[in-house]
XYZ file of C-alpha atoms in Angstrom:
184
model
C -0.068 -0.115 -0.098
C 2.822 2.473 0.953
C 4.661 1.687 -2.379
C 1.450 2.490 -4.313
C 1.074 5.886 -2.248
C 4.655 7.062 -2.954
C 4.505 5.913 -6.606
C 1.119 8.293 -7.005
C 3.079 10.993 -5.380
C 6.074 10.513 -7.604
C 3.956 10.839 -10.694
C 2.149 13.627 -9.867
C 5.648 15.473 -8.681
C 7.068 14.525 -12.321
C 4.439 17.015 -13.517
C 5.815 20.750 -14.147
C 4.287 22.875 -11.273
C 1.560 25.652 -11.938
C 2.558 27.382 -15.090
C 1.271 31.111 -15.485
C -1.754 30.287 -17.445
C -3.244 27.846 -14.838
C -6.158 28.885 -13.176
C -5.480 29.636 -9.532
C -8.305 27.331 -7.378
C -8.576 30.365 -4.948
C -10.067 32.499 -7.756
C -13.050 30.002 -8.362
C -16.472 30.454 -7.070
C -19.585 28.194 -7.306
C -23.004 27.792 -5.171
C -23.322 25.446 -2.291
C -26.339 22.882 -2.066
C -28.223 25.699 -0.185
C -27.465 28.325 -2.933
C -24.914 30.095 -0.981
C -21.961 31.154 -2.695
C -18.598 29.470 -2.067
C -15.578 31.782 -2.592
C -12.268 29.281 -2.813
C -10.416 32.339 -1.331
C -11.707 31.288 1.962
C -9.891 28.057 1.689
C -6.644 29.681 1.169
C -3.667 28.324 3.139
C -5.912 25.251 4.427
C -5.294 21.765 3.298
C -8.026 20.998 1.191
C -9.922 17.688 0.369
C -12.452 17.673 -2.298
C -14.519 14.380 -2.882
C -17.109 13.865 -5.677
C -20.069 11.389 -5.077
C -23.003 10.227 -6.838
C -25.988 12.708 -6.151
C -28.555 9.922 -6.478
C -26.885 7.726 -3.961
C -24.523 9.311 -1.690
C -22.128 6.908 0.265
C -23.115 7.709 3.794
C -20.137 5.945 5.261
C -17.552 7.912 3.175
C -19.338 11.035 3.758
C -19.603 10.389 7.663
C -16.032 9.275 7.648
C -14.716 12.519 6.011
C -16.906 14.543 8.542
C -15.150 13.041 11.229
C -11.706 13.871 9.604
C -13.085 17.367 9.288
C -13.987 17.494 12.871
C -10.604 16.544 14.115
C -8.862 19.735 12.599
C -11.339 22.450 11.164
C -8.976 25.161 11.416
C -6.353 23.639 8.875
C -8.503 21.010 7.094
C -11.428 21.963 4.574
C -13.508 19.514 2.976
C -15.644 19.927 -0.069
C -17.985 17.509 -1.495
C -19.482 17.814 -4.802
C -22.716 15.741 -5.540
C -22.552 14.455 -9.247
C -25.118 13.902 -11.848
C -23.058 11.307 -14.092
C -23.425 8.136 -11.654
C -26.740 6.138 -11.338
C -30.354 7.301 -11.664
C -31.482 10.857 -11.659
C -31.040 12.361 -8.486
C -33.842 14.010 -6.361
C -31.963 17.166 -5.100
C -34.609 18.024 -2.321
C -34.328 14.537 -0.729
C -30.478 14.385 -1.488
C -30.040 17.723 0.381
C -32.319 16.786 3.329
C -30.062 13.561 3.677
C -26.793 15.268 3.737
C -27.745 18.418 5.785
C -30.817 17.168 7.896
C -30.244 13.539 8.405
C -26.309 13.209 8.280
C -25.843 16.670 9.490
C -22.676 17.020 7.670
C -20.726 20.094 8.702
C -18.296 20.444 5.696
C -19.233 22.505 2.450
C -21.405 20.741 -0.140
C -21.481 22.073 -3.600
C -24.569 22.462 -5.902
C -24.924 19.394 -8.281
C -23.070 19.332 -11.435
C -21.209 16.792 -13.683
C -17.744 15.319 -12.508
C -16.575 13.606 -16.022
C -15.264 15.477 -18.816
C -17.459 15.199 -21.677
C -18.068 17.628 -24.624
C -21.830 17.603 -24.199
C -21.975 18.166 -20.499
C -21.523 21.439 -18.115
C -18.573 20.097 -15.933
C -18.601 21.440 -12.237
C -16.355 24.241 -12.068
C -14.426 22.745 -9.397
C -14.262 19.267 -11.170
C -13.099 21.121 -14.128
C -10.200 22.245 -12.463
C -9.386 18.953 -10.829
C -9.798 17.103 -14.127
C -7.871 19.499 -16.673
C -4.243 20.193 -16.568
C -4.848 23.423 -18.335
C -6.922 24.400 -15.406
C -5.022 23.059 -12.455
C -1.620 23.670 -13.955
C -0.257 20.226 -12.955
C -2.048 17.059 -14.191
C -5.207 15.648 -16.301
C -7.282 13.496 -14.093
C -10.198 11.229 -15.303
C -13.372 10.355 -12.840
C -13.758 6.738 -13.370
C -16.039 6.026 -10.604
C -18.203 8.213 -8.077
C -16.199 8.679 -4.628
C -12.702 9.791 -6.014
C -11.208 12.082 -3.697
C -8.591 14.850 -4.216
C -6.126 16.690 -2.047
C -4.853 20.084 -2.409
C -2.108 21.705 -0.837
C -2.448 25.111 1.107
C -0.992 26.987 -2.000
C -3.463 25.274 -4.286
C -1.505 22.459 -5.700
C -3.474 19.250 -6.729
C -1.134 16.682 -5.397
C -3.033 13.710 -4.721
C -5.944 11.512 -6.095
C -7.399 8.524 -4.037
C -9.901 6.061 -5.544
C -12.909 4.965 -3.629
C -11.479 1.998 -1.882
C -8.929 4.020 -0.121
C -11.175 6.874 1.185
C -12.021 4.934 4.227
C -8.506 5.040 5.264
C -8.572 8.056 7.274
C -4.997 7.505 8.339
C -3.717 7.607 4.653
C -5.611 10.751 4.018
C -4.225 12.299 7.132
C -0.642 11.118 6.307
C -1.179 12.425 2.525
C -2.231 15.792 4.268
C 0.486 15.939 6.898
C 3.352 15.174 3.896
C 2.040 17.535 1.030
C 4.875 18.361 -0.922
C 6.822 21.390 -0.550
C 6.106 23.850 -3.576
């Protein structure tokens, strides 16, 4: 497992860092699930974890695990969840909102719904576009292959880790990656 982590980090570090044409993540703005404007500038100098999930079938265990991680250090770790429409059945947005905010009572930010995957015919969520496109993030192209992928962004705005769904439950792994972000 640790070899895979270091290989992942090594691959990310081989790419050039943030060319001047890249979009600064802290300049992005988008709506929350409650229609409140999320300014990424509020997340500057914080370890940022972004998770995308199936809006029609949110994985409660993953979201509760991330909420637990978030609550351990709300001053330094920020989490943003993106409910995505490219998986499963059409989402009932109001039921999803009630589940996430009222039933699960999640304390981290949740964006409005959008598409995660890069498709010429869809309007990809602005945050997912930044994560998946090298010309946006200035570092690497990513493909969304399944619901539940997680991305870690440094305090300075560098995307440096991507985890598949099966690794998300490993809070120790996520904490290790956050504590060992690459020098920029």
